[in-house]
Short mmCIF file of C-alpha atoms in Angstrom, two decimals:
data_model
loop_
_atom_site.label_atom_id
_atom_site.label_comp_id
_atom_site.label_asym_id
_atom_site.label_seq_id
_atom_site.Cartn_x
_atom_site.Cartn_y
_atom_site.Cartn_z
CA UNK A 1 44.95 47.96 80.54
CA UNK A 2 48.91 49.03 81.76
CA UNK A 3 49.92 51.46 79.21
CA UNK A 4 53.87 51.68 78.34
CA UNK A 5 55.66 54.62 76.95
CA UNK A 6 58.47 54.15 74.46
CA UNK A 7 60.21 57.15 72.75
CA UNK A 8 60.32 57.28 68.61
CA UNK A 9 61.81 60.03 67.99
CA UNK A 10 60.36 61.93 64.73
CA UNK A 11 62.37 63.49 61.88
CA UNK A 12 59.88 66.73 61.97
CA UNK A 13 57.93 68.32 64.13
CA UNK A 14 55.17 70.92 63.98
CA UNK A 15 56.19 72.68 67.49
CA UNK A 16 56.96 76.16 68.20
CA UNK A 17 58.86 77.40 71.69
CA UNK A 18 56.35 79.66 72.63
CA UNK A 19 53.74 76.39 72.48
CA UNK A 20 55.72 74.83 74.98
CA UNK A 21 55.55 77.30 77.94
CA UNK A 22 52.96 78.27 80.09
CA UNK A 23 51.05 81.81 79.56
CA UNK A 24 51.57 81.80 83.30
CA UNK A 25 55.43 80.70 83.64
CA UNK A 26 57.19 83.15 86.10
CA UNK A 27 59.89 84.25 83.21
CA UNK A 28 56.76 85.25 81.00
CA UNK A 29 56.00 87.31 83.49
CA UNK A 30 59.68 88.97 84.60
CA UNK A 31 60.27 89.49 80.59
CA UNK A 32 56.76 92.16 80.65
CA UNK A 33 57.79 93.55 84.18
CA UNK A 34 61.59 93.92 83.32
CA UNK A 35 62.81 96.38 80.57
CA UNK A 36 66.49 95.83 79.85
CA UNK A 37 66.80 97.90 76.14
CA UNK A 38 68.61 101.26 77.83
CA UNK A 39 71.60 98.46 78.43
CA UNK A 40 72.60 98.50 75.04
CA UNK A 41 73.25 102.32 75.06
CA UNK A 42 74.83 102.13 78.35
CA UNK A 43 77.25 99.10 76.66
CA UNK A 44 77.95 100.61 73.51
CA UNK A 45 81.42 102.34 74.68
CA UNK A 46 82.83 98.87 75.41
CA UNK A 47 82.60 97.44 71.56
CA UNK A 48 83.92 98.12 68.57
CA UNK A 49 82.76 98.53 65.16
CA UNK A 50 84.53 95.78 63.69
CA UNK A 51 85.11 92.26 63.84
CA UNK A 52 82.01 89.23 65.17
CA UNK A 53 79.06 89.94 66.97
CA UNK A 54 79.80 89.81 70.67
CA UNK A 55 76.84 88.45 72.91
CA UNK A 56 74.02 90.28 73.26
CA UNK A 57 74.07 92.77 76.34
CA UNK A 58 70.69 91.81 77.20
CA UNK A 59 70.92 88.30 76.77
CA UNK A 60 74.20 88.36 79.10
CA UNK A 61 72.66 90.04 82.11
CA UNK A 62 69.33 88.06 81.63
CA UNK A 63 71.33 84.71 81.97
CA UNK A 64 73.40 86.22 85.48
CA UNK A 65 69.58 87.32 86.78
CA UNK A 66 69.09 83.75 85.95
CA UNK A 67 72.00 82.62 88.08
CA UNK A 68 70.97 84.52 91.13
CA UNK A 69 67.31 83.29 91.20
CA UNK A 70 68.58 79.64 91.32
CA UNK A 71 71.85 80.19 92.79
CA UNK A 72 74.27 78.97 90.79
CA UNK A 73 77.60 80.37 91.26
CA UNK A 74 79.28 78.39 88.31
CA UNK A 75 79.15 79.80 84.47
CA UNK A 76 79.30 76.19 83.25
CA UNK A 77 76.46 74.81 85.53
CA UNK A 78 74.34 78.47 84.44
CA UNK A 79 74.44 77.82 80.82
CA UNK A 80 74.11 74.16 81.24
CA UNK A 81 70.95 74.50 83.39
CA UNK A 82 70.04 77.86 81.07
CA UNK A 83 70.19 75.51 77.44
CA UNK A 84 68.02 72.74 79.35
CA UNK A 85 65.05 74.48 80.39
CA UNK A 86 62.16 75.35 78.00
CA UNK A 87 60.83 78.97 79.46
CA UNK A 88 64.52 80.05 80.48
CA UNK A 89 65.07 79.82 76.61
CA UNK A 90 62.51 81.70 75.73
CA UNK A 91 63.19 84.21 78.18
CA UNK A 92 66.57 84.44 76.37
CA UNK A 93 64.80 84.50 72.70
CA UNK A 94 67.02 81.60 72.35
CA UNK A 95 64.98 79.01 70.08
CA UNK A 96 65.38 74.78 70.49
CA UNK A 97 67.70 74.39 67.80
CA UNK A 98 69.94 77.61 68.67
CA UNK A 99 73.20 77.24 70.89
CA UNK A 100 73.45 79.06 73.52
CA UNK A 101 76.72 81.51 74.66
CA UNK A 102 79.79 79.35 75.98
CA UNK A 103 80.58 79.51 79.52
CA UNK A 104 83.79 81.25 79.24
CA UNK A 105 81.91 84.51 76.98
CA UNK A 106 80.08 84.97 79.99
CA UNK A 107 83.12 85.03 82.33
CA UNK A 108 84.56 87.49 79.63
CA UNK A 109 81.76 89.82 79.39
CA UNK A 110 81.39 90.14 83.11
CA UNK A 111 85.65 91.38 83.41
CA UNK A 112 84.23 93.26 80.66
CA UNK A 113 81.45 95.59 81.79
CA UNK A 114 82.57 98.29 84.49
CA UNK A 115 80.91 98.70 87.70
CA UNK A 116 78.37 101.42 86.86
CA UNK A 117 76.96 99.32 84.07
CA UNK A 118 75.77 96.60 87.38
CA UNK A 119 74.88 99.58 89.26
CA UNK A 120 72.61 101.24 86.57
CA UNK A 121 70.72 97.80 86.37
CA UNK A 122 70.24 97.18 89.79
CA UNK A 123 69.16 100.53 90.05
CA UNK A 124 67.10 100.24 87.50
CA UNK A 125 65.30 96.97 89.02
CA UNK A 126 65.20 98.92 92.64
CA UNK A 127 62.85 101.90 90.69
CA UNK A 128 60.64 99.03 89.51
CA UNK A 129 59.73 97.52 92.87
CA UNK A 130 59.71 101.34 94.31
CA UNK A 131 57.12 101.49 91.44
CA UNK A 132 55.13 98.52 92.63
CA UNK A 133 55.03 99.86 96.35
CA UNK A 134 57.68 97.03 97.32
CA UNK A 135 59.80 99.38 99.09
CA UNK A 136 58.66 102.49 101.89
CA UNK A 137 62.26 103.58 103.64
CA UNK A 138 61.05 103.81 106.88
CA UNK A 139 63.71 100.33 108.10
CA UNK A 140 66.21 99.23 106.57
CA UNK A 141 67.98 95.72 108.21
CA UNK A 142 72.01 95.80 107.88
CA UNK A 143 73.65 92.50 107.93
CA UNK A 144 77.05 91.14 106.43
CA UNK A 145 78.44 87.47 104.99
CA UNK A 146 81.61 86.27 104.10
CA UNK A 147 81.89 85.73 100.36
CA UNK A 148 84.41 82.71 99.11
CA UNK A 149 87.35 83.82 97.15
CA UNK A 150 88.27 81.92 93.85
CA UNK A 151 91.92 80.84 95.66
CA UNK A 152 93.14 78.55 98.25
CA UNK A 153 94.56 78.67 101.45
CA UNK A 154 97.32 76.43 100.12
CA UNK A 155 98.50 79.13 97.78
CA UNK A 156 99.23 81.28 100.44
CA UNK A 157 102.80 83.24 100.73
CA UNK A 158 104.58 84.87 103.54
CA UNK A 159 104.98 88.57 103.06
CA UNK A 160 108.71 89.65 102.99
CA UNK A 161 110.35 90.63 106.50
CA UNK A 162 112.09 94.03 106.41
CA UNK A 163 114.69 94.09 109.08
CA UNK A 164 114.58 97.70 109.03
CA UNK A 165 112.08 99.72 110.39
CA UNK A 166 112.71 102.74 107.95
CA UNK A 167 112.17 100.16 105.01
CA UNK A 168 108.99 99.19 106.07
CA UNK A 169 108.09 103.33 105.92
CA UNK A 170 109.24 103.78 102.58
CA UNK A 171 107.49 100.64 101.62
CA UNK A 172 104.19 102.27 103.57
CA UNK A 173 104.18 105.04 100.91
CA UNK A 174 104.09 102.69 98.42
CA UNK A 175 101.09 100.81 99.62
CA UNK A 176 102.83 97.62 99.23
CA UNK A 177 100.46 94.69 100.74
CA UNK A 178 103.25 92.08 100.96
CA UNK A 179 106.11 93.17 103.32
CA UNK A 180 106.12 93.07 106.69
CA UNK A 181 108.32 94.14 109.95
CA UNK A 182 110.41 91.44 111.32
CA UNK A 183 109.08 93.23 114.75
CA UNK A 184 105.19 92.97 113.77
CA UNK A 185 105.30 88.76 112.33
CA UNK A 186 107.53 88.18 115.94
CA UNK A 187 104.25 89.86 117.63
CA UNK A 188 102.04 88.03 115.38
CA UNK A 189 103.81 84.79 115.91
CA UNK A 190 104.01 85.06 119.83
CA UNK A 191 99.77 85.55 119.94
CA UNK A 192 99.75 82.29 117.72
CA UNK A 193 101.87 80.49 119.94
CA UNK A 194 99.89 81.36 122.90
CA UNK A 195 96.81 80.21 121.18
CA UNK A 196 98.06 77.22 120.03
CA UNK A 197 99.38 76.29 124.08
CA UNK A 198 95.74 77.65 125.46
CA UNK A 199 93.60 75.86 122.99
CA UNK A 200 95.56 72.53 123.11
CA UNK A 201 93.11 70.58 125.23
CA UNK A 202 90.36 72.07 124.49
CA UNK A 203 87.59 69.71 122.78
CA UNK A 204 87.18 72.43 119.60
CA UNK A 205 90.70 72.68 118.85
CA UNK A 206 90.82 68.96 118.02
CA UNK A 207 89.18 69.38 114.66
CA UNK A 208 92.01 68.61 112.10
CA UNK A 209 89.74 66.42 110.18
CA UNK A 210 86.57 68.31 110.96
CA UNK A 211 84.68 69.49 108.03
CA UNK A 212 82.42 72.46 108.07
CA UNK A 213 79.15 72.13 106.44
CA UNK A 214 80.37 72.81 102.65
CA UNK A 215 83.00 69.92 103.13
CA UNK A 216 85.91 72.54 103.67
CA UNK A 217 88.20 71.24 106.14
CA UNK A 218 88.18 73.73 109.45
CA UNK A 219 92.22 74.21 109.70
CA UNK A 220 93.74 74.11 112.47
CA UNK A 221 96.98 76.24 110.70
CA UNK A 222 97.57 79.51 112.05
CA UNK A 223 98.04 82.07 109.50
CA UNK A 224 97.11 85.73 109.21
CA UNK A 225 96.51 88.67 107.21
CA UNK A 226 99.84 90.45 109.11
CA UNK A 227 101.92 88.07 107.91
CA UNK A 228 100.63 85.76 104.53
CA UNK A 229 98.61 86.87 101.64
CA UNK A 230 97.17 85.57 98.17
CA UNK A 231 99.53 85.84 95.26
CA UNK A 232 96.83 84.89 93.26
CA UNK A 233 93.78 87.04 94.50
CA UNK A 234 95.78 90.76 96.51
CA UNK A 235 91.79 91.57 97.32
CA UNK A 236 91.32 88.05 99.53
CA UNK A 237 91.58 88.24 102.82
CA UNK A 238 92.04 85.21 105.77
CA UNK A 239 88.56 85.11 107.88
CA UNK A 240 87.18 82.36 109.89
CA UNK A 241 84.06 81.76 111.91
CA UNK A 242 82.96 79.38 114.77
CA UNK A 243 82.49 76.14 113.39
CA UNK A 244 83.28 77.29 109.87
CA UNK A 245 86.51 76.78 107.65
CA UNK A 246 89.26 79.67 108.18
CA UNK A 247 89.43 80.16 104.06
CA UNK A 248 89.71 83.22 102.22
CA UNK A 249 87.07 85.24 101.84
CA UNK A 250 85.79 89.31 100.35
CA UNK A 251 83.23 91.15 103.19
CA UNK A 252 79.61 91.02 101.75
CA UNK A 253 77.13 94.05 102.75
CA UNK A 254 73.70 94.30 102.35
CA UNK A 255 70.90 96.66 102.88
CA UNK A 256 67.16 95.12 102.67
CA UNK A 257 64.01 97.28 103.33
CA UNK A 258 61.95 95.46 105.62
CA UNK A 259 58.39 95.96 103.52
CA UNK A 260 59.01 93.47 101.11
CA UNK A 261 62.56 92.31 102.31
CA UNK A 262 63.61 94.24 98.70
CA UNK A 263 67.24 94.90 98.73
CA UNK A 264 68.22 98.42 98.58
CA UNK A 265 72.12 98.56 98.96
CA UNK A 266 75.29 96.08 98.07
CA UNK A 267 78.93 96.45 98.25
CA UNK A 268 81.97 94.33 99.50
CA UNK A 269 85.17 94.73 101.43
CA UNK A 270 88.07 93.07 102.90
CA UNK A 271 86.82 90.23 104.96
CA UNK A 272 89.61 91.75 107.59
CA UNK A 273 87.54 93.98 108.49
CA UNK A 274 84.96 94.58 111.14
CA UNK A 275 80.71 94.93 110.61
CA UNK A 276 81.74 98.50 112.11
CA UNK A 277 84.25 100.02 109.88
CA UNK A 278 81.90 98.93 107.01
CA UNK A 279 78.23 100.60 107.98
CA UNK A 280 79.01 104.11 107.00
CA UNK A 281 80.29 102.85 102.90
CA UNK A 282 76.56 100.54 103.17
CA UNK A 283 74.67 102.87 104.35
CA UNK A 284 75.54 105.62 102.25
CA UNK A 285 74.66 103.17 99.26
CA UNK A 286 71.27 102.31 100.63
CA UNK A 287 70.26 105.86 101.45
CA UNK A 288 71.45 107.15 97.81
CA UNK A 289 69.95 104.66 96.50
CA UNK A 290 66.40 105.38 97.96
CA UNK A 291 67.35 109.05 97.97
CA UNK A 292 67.13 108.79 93.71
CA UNK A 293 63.73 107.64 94.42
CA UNK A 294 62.07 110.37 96.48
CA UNK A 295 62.51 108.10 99.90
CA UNK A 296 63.58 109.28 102.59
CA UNK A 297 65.73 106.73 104.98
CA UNK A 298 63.97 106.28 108.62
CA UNK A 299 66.05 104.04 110.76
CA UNK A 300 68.12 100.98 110.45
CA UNK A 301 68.63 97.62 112.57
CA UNK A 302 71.71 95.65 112.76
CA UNK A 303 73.51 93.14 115.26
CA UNK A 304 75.73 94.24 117.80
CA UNK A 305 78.97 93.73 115.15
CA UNK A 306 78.19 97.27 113.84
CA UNK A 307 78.34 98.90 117.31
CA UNK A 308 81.70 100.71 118.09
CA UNK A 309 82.47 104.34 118.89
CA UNK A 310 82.67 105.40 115.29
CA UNK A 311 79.74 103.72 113.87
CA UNK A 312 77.86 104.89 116.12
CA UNK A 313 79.18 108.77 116.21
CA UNK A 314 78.72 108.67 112.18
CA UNK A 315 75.22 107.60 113.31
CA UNK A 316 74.70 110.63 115.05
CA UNK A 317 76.03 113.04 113.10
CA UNK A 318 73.68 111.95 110.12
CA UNK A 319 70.70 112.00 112.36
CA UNK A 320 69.99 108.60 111.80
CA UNK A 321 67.96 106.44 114.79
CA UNK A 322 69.69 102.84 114.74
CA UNK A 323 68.79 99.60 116.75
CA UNK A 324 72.28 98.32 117.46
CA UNK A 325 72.75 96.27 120.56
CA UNK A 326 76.22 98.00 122.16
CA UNK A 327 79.01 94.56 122.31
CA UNK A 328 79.53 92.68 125.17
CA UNK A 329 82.16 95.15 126.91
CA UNK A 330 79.94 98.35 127.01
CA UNK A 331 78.70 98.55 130.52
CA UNK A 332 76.27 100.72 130.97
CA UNK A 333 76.92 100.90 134.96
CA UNK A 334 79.71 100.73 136.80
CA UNK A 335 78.66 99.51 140.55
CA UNK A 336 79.57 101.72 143.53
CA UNK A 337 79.98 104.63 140.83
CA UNK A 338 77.19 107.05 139.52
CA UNK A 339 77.70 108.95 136.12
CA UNK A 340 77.20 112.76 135.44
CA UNK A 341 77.05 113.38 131.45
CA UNK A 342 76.80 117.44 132.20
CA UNK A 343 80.20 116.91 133.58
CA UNK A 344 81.49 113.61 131.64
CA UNK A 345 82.78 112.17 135.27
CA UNK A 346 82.42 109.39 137.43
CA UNK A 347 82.18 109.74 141.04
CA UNK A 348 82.39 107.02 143.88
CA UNK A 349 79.28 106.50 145.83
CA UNK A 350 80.29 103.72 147.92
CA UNK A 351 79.23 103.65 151.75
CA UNK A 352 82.88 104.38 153.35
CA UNK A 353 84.39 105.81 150.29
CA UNK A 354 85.49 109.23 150.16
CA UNK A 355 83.50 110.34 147.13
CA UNK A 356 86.64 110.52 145.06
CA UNK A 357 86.04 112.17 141.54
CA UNK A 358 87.37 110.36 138.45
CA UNK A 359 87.68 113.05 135.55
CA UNK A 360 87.52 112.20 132.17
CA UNK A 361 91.48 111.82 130.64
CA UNK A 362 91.00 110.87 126.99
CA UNK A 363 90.91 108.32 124.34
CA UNK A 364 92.89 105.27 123.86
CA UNK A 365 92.88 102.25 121.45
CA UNK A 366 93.28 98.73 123.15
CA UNK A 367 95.18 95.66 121.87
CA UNK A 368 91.99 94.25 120.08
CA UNK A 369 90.88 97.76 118.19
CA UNK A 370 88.44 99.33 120.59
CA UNK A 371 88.30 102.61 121.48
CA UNK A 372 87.76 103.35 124.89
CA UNK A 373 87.41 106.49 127.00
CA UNK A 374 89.52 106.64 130.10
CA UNK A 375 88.42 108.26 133.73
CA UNK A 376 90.92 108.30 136.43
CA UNK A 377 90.73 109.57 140.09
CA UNK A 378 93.73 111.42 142.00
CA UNK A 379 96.21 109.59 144.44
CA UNK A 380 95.01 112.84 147.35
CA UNK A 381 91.70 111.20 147.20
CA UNK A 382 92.31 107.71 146.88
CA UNK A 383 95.67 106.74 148.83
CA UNK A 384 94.01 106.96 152.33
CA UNK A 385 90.47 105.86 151.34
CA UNK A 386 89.89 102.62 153.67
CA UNK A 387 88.97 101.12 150.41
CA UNK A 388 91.85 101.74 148.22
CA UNK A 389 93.12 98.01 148.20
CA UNK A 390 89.83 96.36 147.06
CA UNK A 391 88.73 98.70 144.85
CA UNK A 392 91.98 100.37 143.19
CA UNK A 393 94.98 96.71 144.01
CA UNK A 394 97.76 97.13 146.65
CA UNK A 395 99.87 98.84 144.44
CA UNK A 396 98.24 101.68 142.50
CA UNK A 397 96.94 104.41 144.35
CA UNK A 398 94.26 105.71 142.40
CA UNK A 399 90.97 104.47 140.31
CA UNK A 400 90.64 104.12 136.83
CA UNK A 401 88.03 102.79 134.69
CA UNK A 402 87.83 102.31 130.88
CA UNK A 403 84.62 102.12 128.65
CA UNK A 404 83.89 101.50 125.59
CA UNK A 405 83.23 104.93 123.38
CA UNK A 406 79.72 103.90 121.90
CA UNK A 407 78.37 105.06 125.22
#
């Protein structure tokens, strides 16, 4: 016979919390694995001795643990989704009839806490799975996302034009993020003009409606850090991908050891910046980090963002073997020329040349940030060379060649 349920709700109930969730429920588990009670020594200097009962420490870094193993980014959805499920109170030693924190304490708390409290936790949690045999040192993968800033494009200002070049100086030694030269937004504007002009019939640049896949419309507004910044967030900077929404955004780092993919270093930066500048402040962390625990760092691996003279000189001078593939201008040959490191030269080698030497003649920064080494040959050995025109132009009478430093 078809059964049919129908609710009645009962007045009492002879039910306890700890009935209701499996001896086998994953938060049972993290609760006897994860020991949180040195956080309310570390928290003590932040309270008073006076006044209500603020949240308990425990109970407030439990719920954001919660939040990052179901990624949810919103303090209303957390607590929401935190007071609905059965083992998630229980984990909290919240029982069914007790209320749980507001949204808005656990925003509080959070501006609350300094940075070393975080630290000391994930820390803390890094020891446990060094503990378990989770993590060995010997690779550690480097990687980097954008991370969405809690402001809008819209709410963008120009930065104030100083006329005067001297201004802009004084204004220099006052670290002031929101002035610029009227000579550097002229330079600024003139590169978005061009790309406006270049990419006008281009298929991609007809996207003023397109959405990216989060729903963010991809702008096709031309703004930049030189000239605009956030009134309402001075840390958020203007990045933009291909095919994603130009929107502002912090720099996300990460470190993860390759045994158990465990993560062994965090930290963020201005989204302005480039993989590059960034590897030396991530690796640091991650080699600290598994320095506390008696592990010694063996290589890393990263994309070909964190290749660049510097990166890879810091590289070196920590003894450190990376697998960075070198970006797309590094040439590792130069045709009709053969290198000689003992003498940090070029010379020509092609059949009819005249063998001309180009010395090395320094370092120099190009238009787009790269540091390049510079070797140039002398007009005596190039101006009569039956070559010259094909190899050096018609007018200049010598060879130069640029590379990129990470050679």
């Amino acid at each position: 016979m078809k059964g049919r349920k129908n609710l009645q709700c009962k007045m009492y109930y002879q039910v306890t919390l700890d009935s209701l969730v499996s001896a086998d429920n994953f938060y049972r588990k993290l609760e006897k694995a994860l020991d949180l009670h040195f956080l309310y020594a570390r928290t003590a200097p932040y309270y008073g001795t006076e006044g209500q009962e603020s949240i308990d420490p425990v109970v407030f870094f439990k719920i954001l643990l919660v939040g990052y193993l179901n990624n949810i980014p919103s303090d209303r959805r957390l607590m929401e989704y935190c007071s609905n499920c059965l083992d998630i109170r229980l984990f909290l030693q919240y029982d069914l009839d007790e209320v749980l924190p507001w949204h808005s304490t656990i925003s509080r708390t959070r501006q609350l806490y300094g940075e070393g409290v975080f630290l000391e936790l994930f820390q803390a949690v890094l020891k446990l799975c060094v503990d378990k045999g989770m993590v060995r040192g010997k690779r550690q993968a480097i990687d980097s996302v954008f991370i969405k800033a809690n402001a809008s494009m819209d709410s963008l200002v120009e930065k104030e034009i100083l006329e005067d070049a001297s201004a802009f100086v004084d204004e220099l030694e006052e670290q002031s993020e929101f002035k610029v030269t009227s000579t550097r937004k002229k330079l600024v504007e003139r590169h978005h003009n061009w790309k406006r002009t270049a990419y006008k019939d281009m298929p991609a640049n007809n996207n003023s409606e397109k959405l990216d896949e989060n729903g963010n419309l991809i702008r096709p507004k031309y703004v930049s850090n030189h000239t605009h910044y956030s009134p309402t967030d001075t840390d958020a900077r203007i990045s933009v991908k291909p095919g994603k929404a130009r929107q502002l955004n912090y720099f996300g780092q990460i470190a993860v050891d390759d045994a158990h993919h465990v993560i062994t270093g965090a930290c963020a930066d201005f989204a302005d910046k480039r993989d590059s500048q960034c590897l030396a402040q991530i690796l640091e962390l991650a080699q600290g980090n598994l320095s506390n625990n008696d592990i010694e760092l063996g290589e890393i691996l990263a994309d070909g963002g964190y290749s660049s003279g510097e990166a890879l000189a810091y590289l070196d001078a920590k003894g450190i073997n990376a697998w960075i593939p070198n970006f797309g201008q590094y040439k590792s040959e130069r045709t009709g020329f053969t290198y000689h490191k003992e003498a940090n030269c070029y010379q020509c080698t092609q059949e009819g040349g005249k063998q001309a030497i180009l010395t090395y003649k320094g370092e120099k920064t190009d238009s787009k940030g790269y540091t390049k080494r510079t070797y140039r040959s002398s007009e005596s050995d190039c101006k009569d060379c039956p070559l010259r025109e094909q190899c050096c132009g018609k007018a200049t009478k010598f060879n130069r060649a640029g590379e990129p430093e990470n050679r």
